[in-house]
Coordinates of C-alpha atoms and ligand atoms in Angstrom, one line a residue:
X101 CA -0.1 0.0 0.0
X102 CA 1.4 3.4 -1.0
X103 CA 1.6 6.4 1.6
X104 CA -1.1 8.1 -0.1
X105 CA -3.5 5.2 0.1
X106 CA -2.6 4.6 3.7
X107 CA -3.6 8.2 4.5
X108 CA -6.8 8.1 2.4
X109 CA -7.9 5.1 4.2
X110 CA -7.2 6.5 7.6
X111 CA -9.1 9.7 6.5
X112 CA -12.1 7.7 5.7
X113 CA -12.1 5.6 8.9
X114 CA -11.8 8.8 10.9
X115 CA -14.3 10.7 8.8
X116 CA -16.9 7.9 9.3
X117 CA -16.4 8.0 13.0
X118 CA -16.6 11.7 13.4
X119 CA -19.6 11.9 11.0
X120 CA -21.5 9.2 13.1
X121 CA -20.3 10.6 16.5
X122 CA -21.7 14.0 15.4
X123 CA -25.0 12.6 14.1
X124 CA -25.5 10.8 17.6
X125 CA -25.1 14.2 19.2
X126 CA -27.3 15.9 16.7
X127 CA -29.9 13.2 17.3
X128 CA -30.0 14.0 21.0
X129 CA -30.5 17.6 20.1
X130 CA -33.6 16.6 18.2
X131 CA -32.2 17.9 14.8
X132 CA -32.1 14.6 12.8
X133 CA -35.1 13.2 11.1
X134 CA -35.8 9.6 12.1
X135 CA -33.8 7.0 13.9
X136 CA -30.1 6.8 14.1
X137 CA -28.3 3.5 13.9
X138 CA -24.6 4.0 14.6
X139 CA -22.0 1.9 13.1
X140 CA -19.3 3.0 15.5
X141 CA -16.8 0.2 15.9
X142 CA -17.6 -1.3 12.4
X143 CA -15.8 1.3 10.3
X144 CA -13.1 -1.1 8.9
X145 CA -15.7 -3.1 7.0
X146 CA -17.4 -0.4 5.0
X147 CA -14.2 1.4 4.4
X148 CA -12.3 -1.8 3.5
X149 CA -14.9 -3.1 1.1
X150 CA -16.0 0.1 -0.6
X151 CA -12.4 1.5 -1.1
X152 CA -11.6 -1.2 -3.8
X153 CA -14.8 -0.5 -5.8
X154 CA -15.6 1.6 -8.8
X155 CA -18.3 4.2 -9.0
X156 CA -20.4 2.1 -11.2
X157 CA -20.2 -0.9 -8.9
X158 CA -23.4 -1.4 -7.0
X159 CA -23.7 -1.5 -3.3
X160 CA -26.6 -2.0 -1.1
X161 CA -25.7 -0.8 2.4
X162 CA -27.8 -1.4 5.6
X163 CA -29.1 1.1 8.3
X164 CA -25.7 1.1 10.0
X165 CA -23.5 2.0 6.8
X166 CA -23.1 5.8 6.5
X167 CA -19.5 5.2 5.9
X168 CA -20.3 3.3 2.8
X169 CA -21.9 6.3 1.3
X170 CA -18.8 8.6 2.2
X171 CA -16.3 6.1 0.6
X172 CA -18.4 5.5 -2.5
X173 CA -18.1 9.3 -3.1
X174 CA -21.3 11.0 -1.6
X175 CA -20.5 14.5 -0.4
X176 CA -20.7 14.6 3.5
X177 CA -22.8 17.8 3.1
X178 CA -25.5 16.0 1.0
X179 CA -25.5 13.2 3.4
X180 CA -25.9 15.4 6.3
X181 CA -28.7 17.2 4.5
X182 CA -30.5 13.9 4.0
X183 CA -30.3 13.1 7.8
X184 CA -31.8 16.6 8.5
X185 CA -34.6 15.9 6.0
X186 CA -33.6 19.0 4.0
X187 CA -34.3 19.7 0.3
X188 CA -30.5 19.5 -0.6
X189 CA -30.5 15.9 0.6
X190 CA -30.3 12.8 -1.5
X191 CA -34.1 12.4 -1.6
X192 CA -34.7 16.1 -1.5
X193 CA -36.3 16.0 1.9
X194 CA -38.6 13.0 1.5
X195 CA -36.8 10.7 3.9
X196 CA -34.0 10.2 6.5
X197 CA -31.0 7.9 6.4
X198 CA -32.8 4.8 6.8
X199 CA -33.9 4.6 3.2
X200 CA -31.4 6.9 1.6
X201 CA -29.9 5.9 -1.6
X202 CA -27.5 7.5 -4.3
X203 CA -27.8 5.7 -7.6
X204 CA -25.4 8.2 -9.3
X205 CA -22.9 6.7 -7.0
X206 CA -24.1 3.1 -7.3
X207 CA -25.7 3.2 -3.7
X208 CA -29.1 1.5 -3.5
X209 CA -31.6 2.9 -0.9
X210 CA -32.7 0.0 1.6
X211 CA -36.2 -0.6 2.6
X212 CA -37.0 -1.2 6.3
X213 CA -37.7 -4.9 5.7
X214 CA -34.4 -6.8 6.9
X215 CA -32.8 -8.7 4.0
X216 CA -35.0 -7.2 1.3
X217 CA -32.0 -5.5 -0.4
X218 CA -30.2 -8.9 -0.9
X219 CA -32.4 -9.9 -3.8
X220 CA -32.2 -6.4 -5.3
X221 CA -28.3 -6.5 -5.4
X222 CA -28.6 -9.9 -6.7
X223 CA -30.6 -8.5 -9.6
X224 CA -28.1 -5.8 -10.2
X225 CA -25.5 -8.5 -10.4
X226 CA -27.7 -10.4 -13.0
X227 CA -27.9 -7.1 -15.0
X228 CA -24.2 -6.8 -15.1
X229 CA -23.8 -10.4 -16.1
X230 CA -26.5 -10.2 -18.9
X231 CA -25.1 -6.9 -20.3
X232 CA -21.5 -8.0 -20.0
X233 CA -20.8 -5.1 -18.0
X234 CA -17.4 -5.2 -15.9
X235 CA -19.0 -4.3 -12.6
X236 CA -19.8 -6.0 -9.3
X237 CA -22.5 -5.8 -6.8
X238 CA -21.9 -5.8 -3.1
X239 CA -24.7 -6.5 -0.6
X240 CA -24.1 -5.7 3.1
X241 CA -26.2 -7.3 5.8
X242 CA -26.2 -8.1 9.4
X243 CA -26.1 -11.7 10.8
X244 CA -29.8 -11.2 11.9
X245 CA -30.8 -10.6 8.2
X246 CA -29.1 -13.8 7.3
X247 CA -31.9 -15.8 9.0
X248 CA -34.4 -14.4 6.7
X249 CA -35.8 -16.1 3.7
X250 CA -34.7 -13.3 1.2
X251 CA -30.9 -14.0 2.1
X252 CA -31.3 -17.6 1.2
X253 CA -33.3 -17.0 -2.1
X254 CA -30.8 -14.4 -3.1
X255 CA -27.7 -16.5 -2.4
X256 CA -29.3 -19.5 -4.2
X257 CA -30.0 -17.6 -7.3
X258 CA -26.4 -16.1 -7.3
X259 CA -24.9 -19.4 -6.9
X260 CA -26.9 -21.0 -9.8
X261 CA -26.1 -18.2 -12.2
X262 CA -22.5 -17.5 -10.9
X263 CA -23.4 -13.8 -10.5
X264 CA -20.7 -11.1 -9.9
X265 CA -21.7 -10.4 -6.3
X266 CA -20.0 -10.2 -3.0
X267 CA -22.3 -10.7 0.2
X268 CA -20.8 -9.0 3.1
X269 CA -22.1 -10.0 6.6
X270 CA -21.3 -7.5 9.3
X271 CA -21.6 -9.9 12.2
X272 CA -21.9 -7.8 15.4
X273 CA -23.4 -10.7 17.4
X274 CA -26.6 -9.0 18.1
X275 CA -29.7 -8.6 16.1
X276 CA -31.4 -5.7 18.1
X277 CA -31.1 -7.4 21.5
X278 CA -31.1 -11.0 20.2
X279 CA -27.7 -12.7 20.5
X280 CA -26.5 -14.9 17.6
X281 CA -26.9 -18.2 19.4
X282 CA -30.7 -17.6 19.9
X283 CA -31.3 -17.0 16.2
X284 CA -29.1 -19.6 14.4
X285 CA -27.5 -22.9 15.2
X286 CA -24.2 -22.3 13.4
X287 CA -21.2 -20.3 14.5
X288 CA -20.1 -18.9 11.3
X289 CA -22.5 -17.2 8.8
X290 CA -19.8 -17.9 6.2
X291 CA -20.7 -21.6 6.2
X292 CA -24.1 -20.9 4.7
X293 CA -22.5 -20.2 1.4
X294 CA -21.5 -23.9 1.0
X295 CA -25.2 -24.8 0.6
X296 CA -25.4 -22.6 -2.4
X297 CA -22.3 -23.8 -4.1
X298 CA -19.8 -21.0 -3.5
X299 CA -17.0 -19.9 -1.0
X300 CA -17.7 -18.3 2.3
X301 CA -14.8 -16.8 4.2
X302 CA -14.5 -15.4 7.8
X303 CA -12.3 -12.4 8.6
X304 CA -11.7 -9.9 11.4
X305 CA -14.0 -7.0 10.7
X306 CA -11.9 -4.8 13.0
X307 CA -8.7 -5.3 11.0
X308 CA -8.9 -3.0 7.9
X309 CA -6.2 -5.0 6.0
X310 CA -7.8 -8.2 6.7
X311 CA -11.0 -6.9 5.3
X312 CA -9.4 -5.4 2.3
X313 CA -7.4 -8.5 1.4
X314 CA -10.6 -10.7 1.7
X315 CA -12.9 -8.3 -0.1
X316 CA -10.5 -7.4 -2.9
X317 CA -10.0 -11.1 -3.7
X318 CA -13.7 -11.7 -3.7
X319 CA -14.3 -8.6 -5.9
X320 CA -11.6 -9.7 -8.4
X321 CA -13.1 -13.1 -8.6
X322 CA -16.6 -11.6 -9.3
X323 CA -15.2 -9.3 -12.0
X324 CA -13.5 -12.2 -13.7
X325 CA -16.7 -14.2 -13.9
X326 CA -15.8 -16.6 -11.1
X327 CA -19.1 -16.0 -9.4
X328 CA -20.2 -14.9 -5.9
X329 CA -18.4 -15.0 -2.5
X330 CA -19.8 -14.6 1.1
X331 CA -17.6 -12.7 3.5
X332 CA -18.4 -12.7 7.1
X333 CA -16.7 -9.9 9.1
X334 CA -16.8 -10.4 12.8
X335 CA -17.2 -7.1 14.6
X336 CA -19.0 -5.3 17.4
X337 CA -21.2 -2.1 17.5
X338 CA -20.3 0.1 20.5
X339 CA -23.7 1.7 20.6
X340 CA -27.1 0.1 21.1
X341 CA -29.1 -1.0 18.1
X342 CA -30.2 2.6 17.7
X343 CA -29.7 5.7 19.7
X344 CA -33.0 5.0 21.3
X345 CA -31.9 1.5 22.5
X346 CA -29.9 1.1 25.8
X347 CA -28.1 -2.2 25.2
X348 CA -28.8 -3.5 28.7
X349 CA -28.9 -6.9 27.2
X350 CA -25.1 -7.3 26.7
X351 CA -22.4 -7.4 29.4
X352 CA -20.3 -4.4 29.9
X353 CA -17.0 -6.4 29.8
X354 CA -17.8 -7.6 26.3
X355 CA -18.0 -3.9 25.2
X356 CA -14.6 -3.1 26.8
X357 CA -13.0 -6.1 25.3
X358 CA -14.1 -5.2 21.8
X359 CA -13.1 -1.5 22.4
X360 CA -9.6 -2.8 23.0
X361 CA -9.8 -4.1 19.5
X362 CA -10.8 -0.7 18.1
X363 CA -10.3 -0.7 14.3
X364 CA -9.0 2.9 14.1
X365 CA -6.4 2.2 16.9
X366 CA -5.4 -1.0 15.3
X367 CA -4.9 0.9 12.0
X368 CA -2.9 3.6 13.8
X369 CA -0.4 0.9 15.0
X370 CA 0.1 -0.1 11.5
X371 CA 0.8 3.6 10.5
X372 CA 3.3 4.1 13.2
X373 CA 5.1 0.9 12.4
X374 CA 5.1 2.0 8.7
X375 CA 7.0 5.1 9.8
X376 CA 4.4 7.8 10.0
X377 CA 4.7 10.5 12.5
X378 CA 1.6 9.4 14.1
X379 CA 1.0 12.2 16.7
X380 CA 1.2 14.8 13.8
X381 CA -0.8 12.7 11.3
X382 CA -3.5 12.2 13.9
X383 CA -3.8 15.8 14.8
X384 CA -3.9 16.9 11.0
X385 CA -6.5 14.2 10.4
X386 CA -8.6 15.2 13.5
X387 CA -8.8 18.7 12.3
X388 CA -9.6 17.8 8.7
X389 CA -12.4 15.5 9.7
X390 CA -13.8 17.9 12.2
X391 CA -13.8 20.7 9.6
X392 CA -15.5 18.5 7.0
X393 CA -18.3 17.3 9.3
X394 CA -18.7 20.9 10.7
X395 CA -19.1 22.3 7.2
X396 CA -21.6 19.5 6.5
X397 CA -23.7 20.4 9.6
X398 CA -23.7 24.1 8.6
X399 CA -24.8 23.2 5.1
X400 CA -27.6 21.1 6.5
X401 CA -28.6 23.6 9.0
X402 CA -28.9 26.3 6.5
X403 CA -30.6 24.4 3.8
X404 CA -34.3 24.8 3.2
X405 CA -37.0 22.1 3.8
X406 CA -39.0 21.2 0.7
X407 CA -42.4 22.8 -0.1
X408 CA -45.4 20.6 0.5
X409 CA -46.0 20.3 -3.1
X410 CA -42.6 18.8 -3.8
X411 CA -43.8 15.6 -2.0
X412 CA -45.3 14.6 -5.2
X413 CA -42.2 15.0 -7.3
X414 CA -39.7 12.4 -8.4
X415 CA -41.9 9.6 -7.3
X416 CA -41.8 7.5 -10.5
X417 CA -39.1 6.9 -13.1
X418 CA -39.5 8.5 -16.4
X419 CA -41.0 6.1 -19.0
X420 CA -38.3 4.7 -21.2
Ligands
TPP16 C1 -38.3 -8.5 8.6 C2 -37.8 -7.6 9.7 N1 -38.0 -8.1 11.0 C3 -37.5 -7.3 12.0 C4 -37.2 -6.0 11.8 C5 -36.9 -5.1 12.9 N2 -35.3 -5.0 13.0 C6 -34.8 -3.9 12.4 S1 -33.1 -4.0 12.5 C7 -33.2 -5.5 13.4 C8 -31.9 -6.1 13.8 C9 -31.0 -6.3 12.6 O1 -29.9 -7.2 13.1 P1 -28.8 -7.5 12.0 O2 -29.4 -8.0 10.8 O3 -27.8 -8.4 12.7 O4 -28.1 -6.1 11.7 P2 -27.4 -5.1 12.8 O5 -28.6 -4.1 13.2 O6 -27.0 -5.9 14.0 O7 -26.5 -4.3 12.1 C10 -34.5 -5.9 13.5 C11 -34.9 -7.0 14.2 C12 -37.2 -5.5 10.4 N3 -36.8 -4.4 10.1 N4 -37.6 -6.3 9.4

């Protein structure tokens, strides 16, 4: 990895954290529209996977994946305006983050039904294959979603047709308050790929390089026509399921243990070993991401809400 890429990856991890931390505060101030589902602690997954993608590659993020939008190229100002429900946001003030999409950057907007975007991403991969386009689809989901029928139908279809898709499970061990062992009888979600005729791999979701190595290999395989891969990234979310959830159902020691494997701190150890002046780089980066996020918040606060009549605009695609 060259020094420029090292710093860019660091920037995206820090930007994602700063953005989400600020959103949590803004939520408590009553400024954010709808629920907030923080992915704090899981940054290495979205950053590591999306960094190796092209603009035209199609991703379907979940409720916890604000960082995926940022790495894919969405302007933090526009993303923040989306969270504020402002006219300058992605959906022009029609929605909050939960269903946000940005098709120009290849980001599909999810629906509330868990796992419903897996068949959609699989459909995008089918389109790439049928039209012989050199792109891949990446479908993010939690371990809870992998117990839904949509997940199994999507993987089955992709396995049969050897579609260019990578399924990325962000396994944070809790689906809302339900621990993994109460919703499935297997330890690794990756083993589920075997039933559909393709490879499943487990990696540490808190180790940026492990995620990148695993994801890039799967993306390359998909691009070369070798079919799908399921990647399971083991990780942990620091916050509750959402900002309105107090995670009383999990032991405090567990959180402390996972915080000691923090993905950003882990990456900083790498940067220091690589010869960067970490104290200086950290200071520079902290300032840069704070400025970027503050500018995004000001932009969102100053942007107007849409007019009532605009609620009826952009609801249907133009006929072909
Ligand atoms: C079909 C369906 N069932 C239940 C819910 C309510 N729900 C929303 S998120 C969630 C937990 C999701 O867990 P997981 O898929 O592991 O992702 P995570 O939130 O842990 O990242 C639940 C149960 C829903 N949205 N859709």
